[in-house]
């Protein structure tokens, strides 16, 4: 049976970007930590960037290996970290991921509403001001991307709080609209719960990523283009900070 992986610390503490922790284990080029401010990636969100330091040495974190015991942090050489490990997450990159993930939920909410419950088929966050969100849609009329754009920008201007809570996984599955992806969903946690992200009065769905604390922290968006990616797939290309 596959081990249920613990929920990343960063999901519940996105404001913690620096932490000192003891190494649980190490090997050349990697160290295992029970707690880490780094988000290892998932659900279309890119892994955090940053550094680890120990005994005067500093290395970039270049990857992660989640396990049931903790999170392996990979570095770019054969050094063996030991003792107390100082962890520093790149704040600008974390902010970008939180912004894109929150805006992706707003796009998802607008499309779900305007297209009669259309399901998500993929999210591709990036290290730029553009990213994409895919949906199970046969067609998009010329005026509909602007309607999505207007709905998202209205939600940003509304300054809606973004919160998260846990609920029983089976209850979430039985509640319409909490699972928005066509083929994947955040996994059941070891305690039988699942995390739900709630954008006040607008959107509520299962999610395992990091987010802003309010929609107003996001920049205005534009729907730059809608691409056909198959008979039933439409890719909404989103630009952040657009006038």
PDB file of C-alpha atoms in Angstrom:
ATOM      1  CA  UNK A   1       0.000   0.000   0.000  1.00  0.00           C
ATOM      2  CA  UNK A   2       1.301   3.475  -0.907  1.00  0.00           C
ATOM      3  CA  UNK A   3       2.179   5.690   2.051  1.00  0.00           C
ATOM      4  CA  UNK A   4      -0.018   8.743   2.546  1.00  0.00           C
ATOM      5  CA  UNK A   5       2.310  11.730   2.348  1.00  0.00           C
ATOM      6  CA  UNK A   6       2.027  14.407   5.045  1.00  0.00           C
ATOM      7  CA  UNK A   7       0.617  17.775   4.036  1.00  0.00           C
ATOM      8  CA  UNK A   8       3.414  20.266   3.325  1.00  0.00           C
ATOM      9  CA  UNK A   9       4.007  22.720   6.178  1.00  0.00           C
ATOM     10  CA  UNK A  10       3.934  25.589   3.651  1.00  0.00           C
ATOM     11  CA  UNK A  11       0.282  24.927   2.804  1.00  0.00           C
ATOM     12  CA  UNK A  12      -0.858  25.973   6.291  1.00  0.00           C
ATOM     13  CA  UNK A  13       1.919  28.518   6.888  1.00  0.00           C
ATOM     14  CA  UNK A  14       2.536  30.337   3.583  1.00  0.00           C
ATOM     15  CA  UNK A  15       3.860  33.384   5.483  1.00  0.00           C
ATOM     16  CA  UNK A  16       6.750  31.383   7.036  1.00  0.00           C
ATOM     17  CA  UNK A  17       9.680  31.759   4.653  1.00  0.00           C
ATOM     18  CA  UNK A  18      12.575  31.063   7.023  1.00  0.00           C
ATOM     19  CA  UNK A  19      13.044  28.162   9.427  1.00  0.00           C
ATOM     20  CA  UNK A  20      15.852  26.450  11.339  1.00  0.00           C
ATOM     21  CA  UNK A  21      15.379  22.685  11.734  1.00  0.00           C
ATOM     22  CA  UNK A  22      17.459  19.638  12.622  1.00  0.00           C
ATOM     23  CA  UNK A  23      18.423  17.186   9.912  1.00  0.00           C
ATOM     24  CA  UNK A  24      16.728  13.787  10.251  1.00  0.00           C
ATOM     25  CA  UNK A  25      18.953  12.074   7.706  1.00  0.00           C
ATOM     26  CA  UNK A  26      21.335  13.018   4.923  1.00  0.00           C
ATOM     27  CA  UNK A  27      23.101  11.615   1.913  1.00  0.00           C
ATOM     28  CA  UNK A  28      25.405  13.231  -0.662  1.00  0.00           C
ATOM     29  CA  UNK A  29      23.401  16.028  -2.222  1.00  0.00           C
ATOM     30  CA  UNK A  30      20.294  15.738  -0.045  1.00  0.00           C
ATOM     31  CA  UNK A  31      18.939  16.206   3.476  1.00  0.00           C
ATOM     32  CA  UNK A  32      15.707  14.916   5.048  1.00  0.00           C
ATOM     33  CA  UNK A  33      13.715  17.351   7.190  1.00  0.00           C
ATOM     34  CA  UNK A  34      10.540  16.725   9.169  1.00  0.00           C
ATOM     35  CA  UNK A  35       9.361  20.309   8.702  1.00  0.00           C
ATOM     36  CA  UNK A  36      10.135  22.790   5.947  1.00  0.00           C
ATOM     37  CA  UNK A  37       8.811  26.137   4.700  1.00  0.00           C
ATOM     38  CA  UNK A  38       9.362  24.966   1.105  1.00  0.00           C
ATOM     39  CA  UNK A  39       6.360  23.940  -0.991  1.00  0.00           C
ATOM     40  CA  UNK A  40       7.481  20.901  -3.046  1.00  0.00           C
ATOM     41  CA  UNK A  41       5.122  21.561  -5.967  1.00  0.00           C
ATOM     42  CA  UNK A  42       1.921  19.939  -7.160  1.00  0.00           C
ATOM     43  CA  UNK A  43      -1.433  20.671  -8.765  1.00  0.00           C
ATOM     44  CA  UNK A  44       0.191  22.825 -11.419  1.00  0.00           C
ATOM     45  CA  UNK A  45       2.073  24.925  -8.841  1.00  0.00           C
ATOM     46  CA  UNK A  46       5.851  25.018  -9.230  1.00  0.00           C
ATOM     47  CA  UNK A  47       8.165  24.022  -6.358  1.00  0.00           C
ATOM     48  CA  UNK A  48       9.515  26.836  -4.211  1.00  0.00           C
ATOM     49  CA  UNK A  49      12.992  28.209  -4.766  1.00  0.00           C
ATOM     50  CA  UNK A  50      15.510  29.185  -2.114  1.00  0.00           C
ATOM     51  CA  UNK A  51      18.568  28.096  -0.160  1.00  0.00           C
ATOM     52  CA  UNK A  52      19.680  25.903   2.705  1.00  0.00           C
ATOM     53  CA  UNK A  53      22.664  26.614   4.928  1.00  0.00           C
ATOM     54  CA  UNK A  54      24.616  24.653   7.559  1.00  0.00           C
ATOM     55  CA  UNK A  55      27.978  25.114   9.270  1.00  0.00           C
ATOM     56  CA  UNK A  56      28.815  28.072   7.030  1.00  0.00           C
ATOM     57  CA  UNK A  57      27.868  26.321   3.794  1.00  0.00           C
ATOM     58  CA  UNK A  58      25.067  27.662   1.558  1.00  0.00           C
ATOM     59  CA  UNK A  59      23.446  25.796  -1.325  1.00  0.00           C
ATOM     60  CA  UNK A  60      20.499  26.369  -3.642  1.00  0.00           C
ATOM     61  CA  UNK A  61      17.625  23.925  -3.254  1.00  0.00           C
ATOM     62  CA  UNK A  62      17.170  22.287  -6.667  1.00  0.00           C
ATOM     63  CA  UNK A  63      14.429  19.738  -5.979  1.00  0.00           C
ATOM     64  CA  UNK A  64      12.404  17.740  -3.490  1.00  0.00           C
ATOM     65  CA  UNK A  65      11.511  14.127  -2.708  1.00  0.00           C
ATOM     66  CA  UNK A  66       8.416  13.889  -0.466  1.00  0.00           C
ATOM     67  CA  UNK A  67       8.264  10.829   1.800  1.00  0.00           C
ATOM     68  CA  UNK A  68       6.087   9.659   4.689  1.00  0.00           C
ATOM     69  CA  UNK A  69       8.906  10.646   7.085  1.00  0.00           C
ATOM     70  CA  UNK A  70       9.497  14.154   5.758  1.00  0.00           C
ATOM     71  CA  UNK A  71      10.781  16.085   2.781  1.00  0.00           C
ATOM     72  CA  UNK A  72      14.146  15.421   1.147  1.00  0.00           C
ATOM     73  CA  UNK A  73      15.734  18.677  -0.037  1.00  0.00           C
ATOM     74  CA  UNK A  74      18.092  18.231  -2.989  1.00  0.00           C
ATOM     75  CA  UNK A  75      21.130  20.423  -3.618  1.00  0.00           C
ATOM     76  CA  UNK A  76      23.321  20.728  -6.673  1.00  0.00           C
ATOM     77  CA  UNK A  77      26.450  18.864  -5.520  1.00  0.00           C
ATOM     78  CA  UNK A  78      27.595  15.955  -3.317  1.00  0.00           C
ATOM     79  CA  UNK A  79      27.868  17.877  -0.043  1.00  0.00           C
ATOM     80  CA  UNK A  80      26.219  16.214   2.963  1.00  0.00           C
ATOM     81  CA  UNK A  81      24.249  18.721   5.070  1.00  0.00           C
ATOM     82  CA  UNK A  82      24.202  18.055   8.806  1.00  0.00           C
ATOM     83  CA  UNK A  83      23.296  19.581  12.143  1.00  0.00           C
ATOM     84  CA  UNK A  84      20.926  22.542  12.177  1.00  0.00           C
ATOM     85  CA  UNK A  85      19.697  23.442   8.705  1.00  0.00           C
ATOM     86  CA  UNK A  86      18.756  27.044   7.893  1.00  0.00           C
ATOM     87  CA  UNK A  87      16.035  27.251   5.259  1.00  0.00           C
ATOM     88  CA  UNK A  88      15.214  30.358   3.237  1.00  0.00           C
ATOM     89  CA  UNK A  89      12.396  30.468   0.668  1.00  0.00           C
ATOM     90  CA  UNK A  90      12.596  33.012  -2.157  1.00  0.00           C
ATOM     91  CA  UNK A  91       9.804  35.452  -1.155  1.00  0.00           C
ATOM     92  CA  UNK A  92       9.220  36.912  -4.627  1.00  0.00           C
ATOM     93  CA  UNK A  93       8.762  33.468  -6.181  1.00  0.00           C
ATOM     94  CA  UNK A  94       6.426  32.342  -3.368  1.00  0.00           C
ATOM     95  CA  UNK A  95       4.344  35.491  -3.865  1.00  0.00           C
ATOM     96  CA  UNK A  96       4.119  34.775  -7.595  1.00  0.00           C
ATOM     97  CA  UNK A  97       2.918  31.222  -6.975  1.00  0.00           C
ATOM     98  CA  UNK A  98       0.343  32.345  -4.385  1.00  0.00           C
ATOM     99  CA  UNK A  99      -0.944  34.986  -6.790  1.00  0.00           C
ATOM    100  CA  UNK A 100      -1.183  32.642  -9.758  1.00  0.00           C
ATOM    101  CA  UNK A 101      -2.855  29.912  -7.711  1.00  0.00           C
ATOM    102  CA  UNK A 102      -5.451  32.298  -6.289  1.00  0.00           C
ATOM    103  CA  UNK A 103      -6.155  33.793  -9.717  1.00  0.00           C
ATOM    104  CA  UNK A 104      -6.436  30.269 -11.150  1.00  0.00           C
ATOM    105  CA  UNK A 105      -9.232  29.612  -8.639  1.00  0.00           C
ATOM    106  CA  UNK A 106     -10.957  32.821  -9.739  1.00  0.00           C
ATOM    107  CA  UNK A 107     -10.695  31.810 -13.391  1.00  0.00           C
ATOM    108  CA  UNK A 108     -11.972  28.361 -12.480  1.00  0.00           C
ATOM    109  CA  UNK A 109     -14.918  29.877 -10.625  1.00  0.00           C
ATOM    110  CA  UNK A 110     -15.820  32.162 -13.541  1.00  0.00           C
ATOM    111  CA  UNK A 111     -15.619  29.375 -16.120  1.00  0.00           C
ATOM    112  CA  UNK A 112     -17.514  26.938 -13.870  1.00  0.00           C
ATOM    113  CA  UNK A 113     -20.313  29.515 -13.553  1.00  0.00           C
ATOM    114  CA  UNK A 114     -20.386  30.856 -17.117  1.00  0.00           C
ATOM    115  CA  UNK A 115     -19.988  27.468 -18.832  1.00  0.00           C
ATOM    116  CA  UNK A 116     -22.463  25.362 -16.840  1.00  0.00           C
ATOM    117  CA  UNK A 117     -20.040  23.527 -14.576  1.00  0.00           C
ATOM    118  CA  UNK A 118     -17.138  23.018 -17.015  1.00  0.00           C
ATOM    119  CA  UNK A 119     -14.384  21.002 -15.303  1.00  0.00           C
ATOM    120  CA  UNK A 120     -10.717  21.840 -14.978  1.00  0.00           C
ATOM    121  CA  UNK A 121      -8.290  19.716 -17.010  1.00  0.00           C
ATOM    122  CA  UNK A 122      -4.993  21.367 -16.090  1.00  0.00           C
ATOM    123  CA  UNK A 123      -3.116  24.347 -14.649  1.00  0.00           C
ATOM    124  CA  UNK A 124       0.352  25.453 -15.736  1.00  0.00           C
ATOM    125  CA  UNK A 125       1.864  28.077 -13.448  1.00  0.00           C
ATOM    126  CA  UNK A 126       5.099  29.740 -14.546  1.00  0.00           C
ATOM    127  CA  UNK A 127       7.867  32.037 -13.309  1.00  0.00           C
ATOM    128  CA  UNK A 128       6.550  34.827 -15.560  1.00  0.00           C
ATOM    129  CA  UNK A 129       3.448  37.046 -15.531  1.00  0.00           C
ATOM    130  CA  UNK A 130       1.593  34.634 -17.807  1.00  0.00           C
ATOM    131  CA  UNK A 131       0.158  31.201 -17.001  1.00  0.00           C
ATOM    132  CA  UNK A 132      -2.617  28.981 -18.321  1.00  0.00           C
ATOM    133  CA  UNK A 133      -5.711  27.144 -17.123  1.00  0.00           C
ATOM    134  CA  UNK A 134      -7.348  24.361 -19.198  1.00  0.00           C
ATOM    135  CA  UNK A 135     -10.988  23.295 -19.187  1.00  0.00           C
ATOM    136  CA  UNK A 136     -13.158  20.541 -20.635  1.00  0.00           C
ATOM    137  CA  UNK A 137     -14.970  22.748 -23.154  1.00  0.00           C
ATOM    138  CA  UNK A 138     -16.076  22.054 -26.730  1.00  0.00           C
ATOM    139  CA  UNK A 139     -16.068  25.702 -27.787  1.00  0.00           C
ATOM    140  CA  UNK A 140     -15.760  29.275 -26.540  1.00  0.00           C
ATOM    141  CA  UNK A 141     -17.730  32.088 -28.180  1.00  0.00           C
ATOM    142  CA  UNK A 142     -15.795  35.276 -29.082  1.00  0.00           C
ATOM    143  CA  UNK A 143     -17.403  37.348 -26.310  1.00  0.00           C
ATOM    144  CA  UNK A 144     -16.938  34.785 -23.524  1.00  0.00           C
ATOM    145  CA  UNK A 145     -13.229  35.335 -22.695  1.00  0.00           C
ATOM    146  CA  UNK A 146     -14.044  38.967 -21.873  1.00  0.00           C
ATOM    147  CA  UNK A 147     -16.856  37.803 -19.572  1.00  0.00           C
ATOM    148  CA  UNK A 148     -14.383  35.556 -17.736  1.00  0.00           C
ATOM    149  CA  UNK A 149     -11.879  38.410 -17.499  1.00  0.00           C
ATOM    150  CA  UNK A 150     -14.477  40.813 -16.126  1.00  0.00           C
ATOM    151  CA  UNK A 151     -15.655  38.298 -13.520  1.00  0.00           C
ATOM    152  CA  UNK A 152     -12.088  37.659 -12.308  1.00  0.00           C
ATOM    153  CA  UNK A 153     -11.206  41.358 -12.075  1.00  0.00           C
ATOM    154  CA  UNK A 154     -14.430  42.082 -10.206  1.00  0.00           C
ATOM    155  CA  UNK A 155     -13.544  39.365  -7.671  1.00  0.00           C
ATOM    156  CA  UNK A 156     -10.046  40.829  -7.260  1.00  0.00           C
ATOM    157  CA  UNK A 157     -11.439  44.320  -6.641  1.00  0.00           C
ATOM    158  CA  UNK A 158     -13.973  42.954  -4.123  1.00  0.00           C
ATOM    159  CA  UNK A 159     -11.163  42.201  -1.623  1.00  0.00           C
ATOM    160  CA  UNK A 160     -12.548  38.769  -0.765  1.00  0.00           C
ATOM    161  CA  UNK A 161     -10.732  36.901   2.050  1.00  0.00           C
ATOM    162  CA  UNK A 162      -9.139  33.569   1.106  1.00  0.00           C
ATOM    163  CA  UNK A 163      -9.288  30.940   3.845  1.00  0.00           C
ATOM    164  CA  UNK A 164      -8.850  27.186   4.158  1.00  0.00           C
ATOM    165  CA  UNK A 165     -10.367  24.470   6.326  1.00  0.00           C
ATOM    166  CA  UNK A 166     -10.447  20.680   6.536  1.00  0.00           C
ATOM    167  CA  UNK A 167     -13.492  18.486   6.101  1.00  0.00           C
ATOM    168  CA  UNK A 168     -14.066  14.723   5.834  1.00  0.00           C
ATOM    169  CA  UNK A 169     -13.038  13.507   2.392  1.00  0.00           C
ATOM    170  CA  UNK A 170     -16.238  11.517   1.839  1.00  0.00           C
ATOM    171  CA  UNK A 171     -18.363  14.541   2.743  1.00  0.00           C
ATOM    172  CA  UNK A 172     -16.397  16.661   0.273  1.00  0.00           C
ATOM    173  CA  UNK A 173     -16.930  14.116  -2.484  1.00  0.00           C
ATOM    174  CA  UNK A 174     -20.672  14.189  -1.790  1.00  0.00           C
ATOM    175  CA  UNK A 175     -20.795  18.008  -2.001  1.00  0.00           C
ATOM    176  CA  UNK A 176     -21.347  19.391  -5.498  1.00  0.00           C
ATOM    177  CA  UNK A 177     -18.646  21.724  -6.763  1.00  0.00           C
ATOM    178  CA  UNK A 178     -15.846  20.947  -4.300  1.00  0.00           C
ATOM    179  CA  UNK A 179     -13.974  18.768  -6.797  1.00  0.00           C
ATOM    180  CA  UNK A 180     -13.482  20.765 -10.001  1.00  0.00           C
ATOM    181  CA  UNK A 181     -10.849  18.760 -11.888  1.00  0.00           C
ATOM    182  CA  UNK A 182     -11.961  16.264 -14.505  1.00  0.00           C
ATOM    183  CA  UNK A 183      -9.555  13.469 -13.615  1.00  0.00           C
ATOM    184  CA  UNK A 184      -7.495  14.338 -10.501  1.00  0.00           C
ATOM    185  CA  UNK A 185      -8.088  15.725  -7.026  1.00  0.00           C
ATOM    186  CA  UNK A 186      -6.028  16.411  -3.890  1.00  0.00           C
ATOM    187  CA  UNK A 187      -5.510  13.111  -2.080  1.00  0.00           C
ATOM    188  CA  UNK A 188      -7.251  11.978   1.071  1.00  0.00           C
ATOM    189  CA  UNK A 189      -5.083  12.826   4.080  1.00  0.00           C
ATOM    190  CA  UNK A 190      -3.995  10.238   6.634  1.00  0.00           C
ATOM    191  CA  UNK A 191      -6.668  11.537   9.028  1.00  0.00           C
ATOM    192  CA  UNK A 192      -9.406  11.038   6.401  1.00  0.00           C
ATOM    193  CA  UNK A 193      -9.789  14.765   5.774  1.00  0.00           C
ATOM    194  CA  UNK A 194      -9.195  16.991   2.769  1.00  0.00           C
ATOM    195  CA  UNK A 195      -8.283  20.662   2.592  1.00  0.00           C
ATOM    196  CA  UNK A 196     -10.836  23.070   1.142  1.00  0.00           C
ATOM    197  CA  UNK A 197      -9.907  26.588  -0.007  1.00  0.00           C
ATOM    198  CA  UNK A 198     -12.698  29.132   0.351  1.00  0.00           C
ATOM    199  CA  UNK A 199     -12.773  32.494  -1.436  1.00  0.00           C
ATOM    200  CA  UNK A 200     -15.360  34.316   0.620  1.00  0.00           C
ATOM    201  CA  UNK A 201     -18.822  34.204  -0.936  1.00  0.00           C
ATOM    202  CA  UNK A 202     -17.510  33.187  -4.352  1.00  0.00           C
ATOM    203  CA  UNK A 203     -15.656  29.905  -4.626  1.00  0.00           C
ATOM    204  CA  UNK A 204     -14.998  26.798  -2.542  1.00  0.00           C
ATOM    205  CA  UNK A 205     -13.019  23.773  -3.730  1.00  0.00           C
ATOM    206  CA  UNK A 206     -10.510  21.121  -2.703  1.00  0.00           C
ATOM    207  CA  UNK A 207      -6.925  22.341  -3.049  1.00  0.00           C
ATOM    208  CA  UNK A 208      -3.458  21.546  -1.699  1.00  0.00           C
ATOM    209  CA  UNK A 209      -1.542  24.677  -2.737  1.00  0.00           C
ATOM    210  CA  UNK A 210      -0.542  28.054  -1.314  1.00  0.00           C
ATOM    211  CA  UNK A 211      -2.667  31.194  -1.731  1.00  0.00           C
ATOM    212  CA  UNK A 212      -2.943  34.901  -1.066  1.00  0.00           C
ATOM    213  CA  UNK A 213      -4.889  35.920   2.038  1.00  0.00           C
ATOM    214  CA  UNK A 214      -7.206  38.169  -0.005  1.00  0.00           C
ATOM    215  CA  UNK A 215      -8.105  38.517  -3.676  1.00  0.00           C
ATOM    216  CA  UNK A 216      -7.194  42.217  -3.652  1.00  0.00           C
ATOM    217  CA  UNK A 217      -3.516  41.250  -3.330  1.00  0.00           C
ATOM    218  CA  UNK A 218      -3.640  39.937  -6.914  1.00  0.00           C
ATOM    219  CA  UNK A 219      -3.046  42.155  -9.924  1.00  0.00           C
ATOM    220  CA  UNK A 220      -5.722  42.676 -12.553  1.00  0.00           C
ATOM    221  CA  UNK A 221      -5.744  40.088 -15.312  1.00  0.00           C
ATOM    222  CA  UNK A 222      -6.411  39.752 -19.010  1.00  0.00           C
ATOM    223  CA  UNK A 223      -7.446  36.653 -20.896  1.00  0.00           C
ATOM    224  CA  UNK A 224      -4.739  36.885 -23.556  1.00  0.00           C
ATOM    225  CA  UNK A 225      -5.947  34.041 -25.735  1.00  0.00           C
ATOM    226  CA  UNK A 226      -8.017  30.855 -25.721  1.00  0.00           C
ATOM    227  CA  UNK A 227      -6.280  27.978 -27.522  1.00  0.00           C
ATOM    228  CA  UNK A 228      -7.874  24.802 -28.857  1.00  0.00           C
ATOM    229  CA  UNK A 229      -6.006  21.860 -27.339  1.00  0.00           C
ATOM    230  CA  UNK A 230      -8.148  19.003 -28.605  1.00  0.00           C
ATOM    231  CA  UNK A 231     -11.798  18.441 -29.360  1.00  0.00           C
ATOM    232  CA  UNK A 232     -12.871  19.015 -25.743  1.00  0.00           C
ATOM    233  CA  UNK A 233     -10.017  21.099 -24.279  1.00  0.00           C
ATOM    234  CA  UNK A 234      -9.634  24.880 -24.225  1.00  0.00           C
ATOM    235  CA  UNK A 235      -6.580  26.616 -22.753  1.00  0.00           C
ATOM    236  CA  UNK A 236      -7.145  30.065 -21.234  1.00  0.00           C
ATOM    237  CA  UNK A 237      -3.872  32.020 -21.298  1.00  0.00           C
ATOM    238  CA  UNK A 238      -3.872  34.509 -18.438  1.00  0.00           C
ATOM    239  CA  UNK A 239      -1.769  37.679 -18.168  1.00  0.00           C
ATOM    240  CA  UNK A 240      -1.170  39.272 -14.753  1.00  0.00           C
ATOM    241  CA  UNK A 241      -0.714  43.002 -14.222  1.00  0.00           C
ATOM    242  CA  UNK A 242      -2.399  43.849 -17.501  1.00  0.00           C
ATOM    243  CA  UNK A 243      -4.256  47.149 -17.948  1.00  0.00           C
TER     244      UNK A 243
END
